[in-house]
Short mmCIF file of C-alpha atoms and ligand atoms in Angstrom, two decimals:
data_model
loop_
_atom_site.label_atom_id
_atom_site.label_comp_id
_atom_site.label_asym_id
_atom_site.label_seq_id
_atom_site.Cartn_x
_atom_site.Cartn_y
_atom_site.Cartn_z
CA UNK F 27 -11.06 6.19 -21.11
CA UNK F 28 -7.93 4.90 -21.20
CA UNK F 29 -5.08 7.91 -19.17
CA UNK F 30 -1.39 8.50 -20.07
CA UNK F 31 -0.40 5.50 -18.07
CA UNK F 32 -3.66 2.82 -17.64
CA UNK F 33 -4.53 1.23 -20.94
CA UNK F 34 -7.87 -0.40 -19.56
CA UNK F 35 -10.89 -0.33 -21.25
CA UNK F 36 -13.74 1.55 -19.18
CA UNK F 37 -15.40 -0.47 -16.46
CA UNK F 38 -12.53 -2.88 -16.43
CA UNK F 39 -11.04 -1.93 -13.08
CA UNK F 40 -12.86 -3.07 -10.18
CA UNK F 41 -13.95 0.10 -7.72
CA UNK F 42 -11.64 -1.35 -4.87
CA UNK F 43 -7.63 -1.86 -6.02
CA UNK F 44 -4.78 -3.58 -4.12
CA UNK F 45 -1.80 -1.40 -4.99
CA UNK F 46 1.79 -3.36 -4.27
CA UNK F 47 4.65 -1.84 -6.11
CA UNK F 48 6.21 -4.13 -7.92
CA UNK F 49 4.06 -5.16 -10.79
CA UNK F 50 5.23 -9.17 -10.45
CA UNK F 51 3.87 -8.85 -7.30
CA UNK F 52 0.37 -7.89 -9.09
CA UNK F 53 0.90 -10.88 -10.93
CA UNK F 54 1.49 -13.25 -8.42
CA UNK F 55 -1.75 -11.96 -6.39
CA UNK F 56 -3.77 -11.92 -9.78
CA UNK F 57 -2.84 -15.81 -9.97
CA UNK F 58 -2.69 -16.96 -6.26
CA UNK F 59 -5.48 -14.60 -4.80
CA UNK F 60 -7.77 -13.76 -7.66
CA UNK F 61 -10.17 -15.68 -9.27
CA UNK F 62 -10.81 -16.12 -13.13
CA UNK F 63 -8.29 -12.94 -12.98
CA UNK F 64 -6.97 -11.05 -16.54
CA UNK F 65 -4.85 -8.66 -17.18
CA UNK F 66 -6.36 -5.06 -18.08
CA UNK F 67 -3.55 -2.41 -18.18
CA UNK F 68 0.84 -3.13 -18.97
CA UNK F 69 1.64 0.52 -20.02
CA UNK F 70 5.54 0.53 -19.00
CA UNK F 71 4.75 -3.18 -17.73
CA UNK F 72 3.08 -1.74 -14.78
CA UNK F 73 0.75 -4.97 -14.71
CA UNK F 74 -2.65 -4.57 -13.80
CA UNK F 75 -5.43 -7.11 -13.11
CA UNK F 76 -8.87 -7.77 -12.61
CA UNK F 77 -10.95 -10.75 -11.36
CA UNK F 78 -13.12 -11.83 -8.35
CA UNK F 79 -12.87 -12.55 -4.86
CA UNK F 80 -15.91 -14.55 -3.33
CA UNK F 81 -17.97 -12.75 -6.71
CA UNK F 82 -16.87 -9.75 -5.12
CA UNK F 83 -14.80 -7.58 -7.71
CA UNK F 84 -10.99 -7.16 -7.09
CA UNK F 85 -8.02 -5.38 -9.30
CA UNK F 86 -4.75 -5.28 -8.84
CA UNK F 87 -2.12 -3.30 -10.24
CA UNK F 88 1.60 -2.44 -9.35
CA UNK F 89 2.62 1.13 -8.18
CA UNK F 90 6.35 1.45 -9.11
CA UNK F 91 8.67 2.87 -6.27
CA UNK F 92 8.16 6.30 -4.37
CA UNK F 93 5.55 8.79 -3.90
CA UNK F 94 5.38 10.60 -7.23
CA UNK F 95 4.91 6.87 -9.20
CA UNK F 96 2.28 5.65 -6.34
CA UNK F 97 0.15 9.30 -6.85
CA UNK F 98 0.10 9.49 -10.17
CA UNK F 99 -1.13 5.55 -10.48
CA UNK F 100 -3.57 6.33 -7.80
CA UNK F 101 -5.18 9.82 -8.99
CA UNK F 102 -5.48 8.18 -12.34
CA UNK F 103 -7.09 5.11 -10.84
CA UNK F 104 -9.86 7.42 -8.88
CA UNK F 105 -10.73 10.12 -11.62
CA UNK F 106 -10.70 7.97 -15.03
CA UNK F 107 -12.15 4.23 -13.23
CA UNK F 108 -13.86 5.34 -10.87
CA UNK F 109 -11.72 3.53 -7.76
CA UNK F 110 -13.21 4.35 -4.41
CA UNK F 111 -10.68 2.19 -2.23
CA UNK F 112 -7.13 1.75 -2.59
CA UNK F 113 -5.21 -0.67 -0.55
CA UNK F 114 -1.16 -0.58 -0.72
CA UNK F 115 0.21 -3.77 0.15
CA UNK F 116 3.80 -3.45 0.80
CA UNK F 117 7.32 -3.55 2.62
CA UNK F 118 8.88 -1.24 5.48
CA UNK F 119 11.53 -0.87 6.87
CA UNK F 120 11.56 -0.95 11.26
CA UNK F 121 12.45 1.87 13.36
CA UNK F 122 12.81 0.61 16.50
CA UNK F 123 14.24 -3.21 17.80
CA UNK F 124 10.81 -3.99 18.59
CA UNK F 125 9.52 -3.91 15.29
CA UNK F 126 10.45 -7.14 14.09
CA UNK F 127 10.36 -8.97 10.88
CA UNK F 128 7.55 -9.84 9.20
CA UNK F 129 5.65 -8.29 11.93
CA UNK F 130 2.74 -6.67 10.19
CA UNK F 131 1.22 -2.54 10.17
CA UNK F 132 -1.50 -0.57 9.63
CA UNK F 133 -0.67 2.63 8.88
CA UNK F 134 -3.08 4.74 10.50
CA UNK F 135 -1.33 7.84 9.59
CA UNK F 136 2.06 8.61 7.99
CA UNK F 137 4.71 11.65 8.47
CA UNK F 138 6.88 12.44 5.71
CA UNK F 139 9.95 14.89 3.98
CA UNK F 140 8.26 14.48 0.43
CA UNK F 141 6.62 17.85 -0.14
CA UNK F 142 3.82 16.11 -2.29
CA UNK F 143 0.71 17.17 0.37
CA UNK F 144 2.14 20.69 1.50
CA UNK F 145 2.36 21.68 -2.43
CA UNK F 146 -1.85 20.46 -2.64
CA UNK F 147 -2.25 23.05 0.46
CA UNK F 148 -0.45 26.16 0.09
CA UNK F 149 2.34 24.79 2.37
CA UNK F 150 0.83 23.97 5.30
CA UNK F 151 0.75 20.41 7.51
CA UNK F 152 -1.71 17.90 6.29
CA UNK F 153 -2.90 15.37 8.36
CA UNK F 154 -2.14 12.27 6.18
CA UNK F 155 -4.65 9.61 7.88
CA UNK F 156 -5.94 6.38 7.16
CA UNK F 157 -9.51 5.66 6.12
CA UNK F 158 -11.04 4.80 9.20
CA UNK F 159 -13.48 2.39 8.58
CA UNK F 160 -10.74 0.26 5.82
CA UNK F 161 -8.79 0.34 8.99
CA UNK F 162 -11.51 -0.94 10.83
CA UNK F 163 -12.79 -3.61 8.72
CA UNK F 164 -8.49 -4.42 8.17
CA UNK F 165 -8.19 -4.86 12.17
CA UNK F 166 -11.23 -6.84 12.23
CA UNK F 167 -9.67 -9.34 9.71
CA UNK F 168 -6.60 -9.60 12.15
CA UNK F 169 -8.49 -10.38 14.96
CA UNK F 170 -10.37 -12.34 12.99
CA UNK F 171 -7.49 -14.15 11.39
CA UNK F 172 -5.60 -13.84 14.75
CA UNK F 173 -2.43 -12.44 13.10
CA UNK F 174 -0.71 -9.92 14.99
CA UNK F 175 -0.70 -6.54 13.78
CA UNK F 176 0.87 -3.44 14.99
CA UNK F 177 -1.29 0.03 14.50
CA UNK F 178 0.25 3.05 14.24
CA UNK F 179 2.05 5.71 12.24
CA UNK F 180 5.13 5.59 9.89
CA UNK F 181 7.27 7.70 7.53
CA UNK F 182 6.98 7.98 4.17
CA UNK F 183 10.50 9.13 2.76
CA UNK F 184 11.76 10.06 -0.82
CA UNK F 185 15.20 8.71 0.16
CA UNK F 186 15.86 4.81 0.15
CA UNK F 187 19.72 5.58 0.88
CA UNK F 188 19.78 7.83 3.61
CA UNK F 189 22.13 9.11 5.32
CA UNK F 190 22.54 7.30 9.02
CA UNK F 191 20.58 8.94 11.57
CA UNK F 192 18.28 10.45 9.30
CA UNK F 193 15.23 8.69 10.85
CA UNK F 194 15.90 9.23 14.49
CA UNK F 195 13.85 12.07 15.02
CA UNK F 196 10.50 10.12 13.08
CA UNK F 197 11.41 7.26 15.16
CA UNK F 198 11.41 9.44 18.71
CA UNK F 199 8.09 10.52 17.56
CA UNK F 200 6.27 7.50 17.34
CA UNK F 201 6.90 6.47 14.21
CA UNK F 202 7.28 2.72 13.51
CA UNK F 203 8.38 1.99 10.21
CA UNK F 204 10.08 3.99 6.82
CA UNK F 205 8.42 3.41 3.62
CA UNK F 206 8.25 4.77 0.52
CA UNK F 207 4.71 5.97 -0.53
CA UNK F 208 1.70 6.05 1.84
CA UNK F 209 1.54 9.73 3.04
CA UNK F 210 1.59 10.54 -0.73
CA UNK F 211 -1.82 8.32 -1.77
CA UNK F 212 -3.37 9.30 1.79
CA UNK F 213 -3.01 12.68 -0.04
CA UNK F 214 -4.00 11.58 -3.40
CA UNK F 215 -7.28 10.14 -1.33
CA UNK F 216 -8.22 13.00 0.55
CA UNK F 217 -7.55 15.57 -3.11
CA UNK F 218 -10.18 12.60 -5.23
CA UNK F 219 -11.93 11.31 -2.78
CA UNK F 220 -11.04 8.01 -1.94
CA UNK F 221 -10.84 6.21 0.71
CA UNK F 222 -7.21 4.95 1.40
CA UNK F 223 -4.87 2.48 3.90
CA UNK F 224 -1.99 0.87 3.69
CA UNK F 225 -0.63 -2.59 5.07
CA UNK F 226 3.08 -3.21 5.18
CA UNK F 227 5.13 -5.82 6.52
CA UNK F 228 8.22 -5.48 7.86
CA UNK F 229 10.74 -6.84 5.28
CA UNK F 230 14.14 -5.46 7.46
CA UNK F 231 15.17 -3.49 10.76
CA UNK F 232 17.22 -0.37 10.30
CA UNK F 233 18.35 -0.60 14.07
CA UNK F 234 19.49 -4.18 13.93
CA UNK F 235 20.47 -4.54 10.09
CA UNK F 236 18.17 -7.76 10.30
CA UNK F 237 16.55 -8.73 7.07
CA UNK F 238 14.41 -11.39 5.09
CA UNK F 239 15.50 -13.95 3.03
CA UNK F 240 13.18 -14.08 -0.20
CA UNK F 241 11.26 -17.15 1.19
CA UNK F 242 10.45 -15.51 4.61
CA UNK F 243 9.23 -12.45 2.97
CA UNK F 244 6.58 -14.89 1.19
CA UNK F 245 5.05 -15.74 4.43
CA UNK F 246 3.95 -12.20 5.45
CA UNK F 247 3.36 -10.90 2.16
CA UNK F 248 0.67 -13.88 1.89
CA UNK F 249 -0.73 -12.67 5.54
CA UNK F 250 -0.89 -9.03 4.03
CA UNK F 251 -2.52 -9.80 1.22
CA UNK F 252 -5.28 -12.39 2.89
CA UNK F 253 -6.46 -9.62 5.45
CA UNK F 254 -6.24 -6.94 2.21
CA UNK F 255 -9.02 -9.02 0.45
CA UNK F 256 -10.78 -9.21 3.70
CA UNK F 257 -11.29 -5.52 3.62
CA UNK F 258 -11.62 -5.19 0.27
CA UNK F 259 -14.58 -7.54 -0.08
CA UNK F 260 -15.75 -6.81 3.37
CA UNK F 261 -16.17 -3.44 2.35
CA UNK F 262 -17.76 -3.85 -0.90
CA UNK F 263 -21.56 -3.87 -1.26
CA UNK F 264 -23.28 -6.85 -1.90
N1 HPA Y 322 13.44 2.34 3.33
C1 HPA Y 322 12.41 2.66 2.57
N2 HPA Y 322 11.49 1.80 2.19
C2 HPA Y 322 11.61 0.54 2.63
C3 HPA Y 322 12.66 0.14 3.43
C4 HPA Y 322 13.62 1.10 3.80
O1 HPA Y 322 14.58 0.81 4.51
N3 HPA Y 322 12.50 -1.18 3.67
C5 HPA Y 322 11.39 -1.58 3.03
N4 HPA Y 322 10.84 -0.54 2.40
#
């Protein structure tokens, strides 16, 4: 049935989602990555696509910006088609000088200041962890694939303008990267029950004030996106 912000018909959405968030991104890995793909939901033009990926089904569907768009895409994903895997394929931000562009991450946990989890668990500290066999199966296509891939933890902020030094303390504590939305679905996936990870590649360096052109970020986004369908068909049942 369609939900206040996915227009697809029932059974249109394949049980494992890539989940970028831009919607043109959808598009483009509907029509580079997908085969006989078609589009299935454009509420708000939050594109969203299904086809096939070695027979295996795939969808894809954009996310918007920020934890409360990501969750509420997610959560609707899980209880009204029936999504069991969600895969967010997207950008970060570097923490440290050794996190370098285009470098890419699997988030095997994330911290965060958004208050999404705490407010799901009377307000107490929720582990906000990866999947750990999507993580698995997502290493396994690196190796695999012999791409280079940092594992490790990041922070999931509701601020994209911060104010400077706001991410030294994540950064003392491990953290590698700033994004925008995982700790939120790695709550959305423990609440539903799905099973959740995200992939990001570093698109700039808040320590050096490096950043991609558009064409370099093209290059690891198509990395990110190969070893995504990896997992997502590796993990599917045959
Ligand atoms: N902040 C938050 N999200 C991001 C950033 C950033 O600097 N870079 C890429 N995604």
């Amino acid at each position: 049935m369609a939900t206040p912000h996915i227009e697809a018909e029932p059974g249109s959405i394949a049980p494992v989602v890539l989940l970028p968030g831009d919607p043109l991104r959808a598009e483009w890995i509907a029509e580079n990555h997908l085969d006989d793909a078609r589009q299935v939901t454009g509420v708000r033009n939050m594109l969203g696509f299904t086809g096939t990926v070695s027979g295996v089904p795939v969808s894809v569907m954009g996310s918007g910006m920020g934890v409360p768009s990501s969750a509420i895409y997610a959560t609707e994903l899980i209880r009204s088609y029936d999504v069991d895997r969600i895969i967010r394929v997207g950008s970060c931000g570097g923490l440290r000088s050794d996190v370098t562009l285009n470098q890419l991450i699997l988030a095997i946990g994330a911290g965060t200041d958004s208050n999404i989890n705490r407010a799901r668990i009377g307000g107490h500290d929720f582990p906000a962890v990866a999947d750990f066999d999507l993580l698995a199966a997502a290493d396994e296509a690196a190796r695999r694939r012999q791409v280079e891939v940092l594992v490790g933890t990041v922070f999931t902020s509701d601020l994209f303008y911060a104010p400077d030094g706001y991410y030294d303390a994540a950064a003392v504590h491990g953290m590698l990267a700033v994004e925008m939305e995982t700790a939120g679905l790695y709550g959305v996936g423990a609440a539903e029950g799905a099973r959740m990870l995200s992939i990001l590649t570093v698109s700039d360096n808040l320590i050096t004030g490096e950043r991609l052109s558009t064409e370099d970020r093209q290059s690891g986004f198509d990395a990110m996106v190969a070893m995504a369908l990896d997992v997502a068909v590796g993990t599917s049942e045959a």
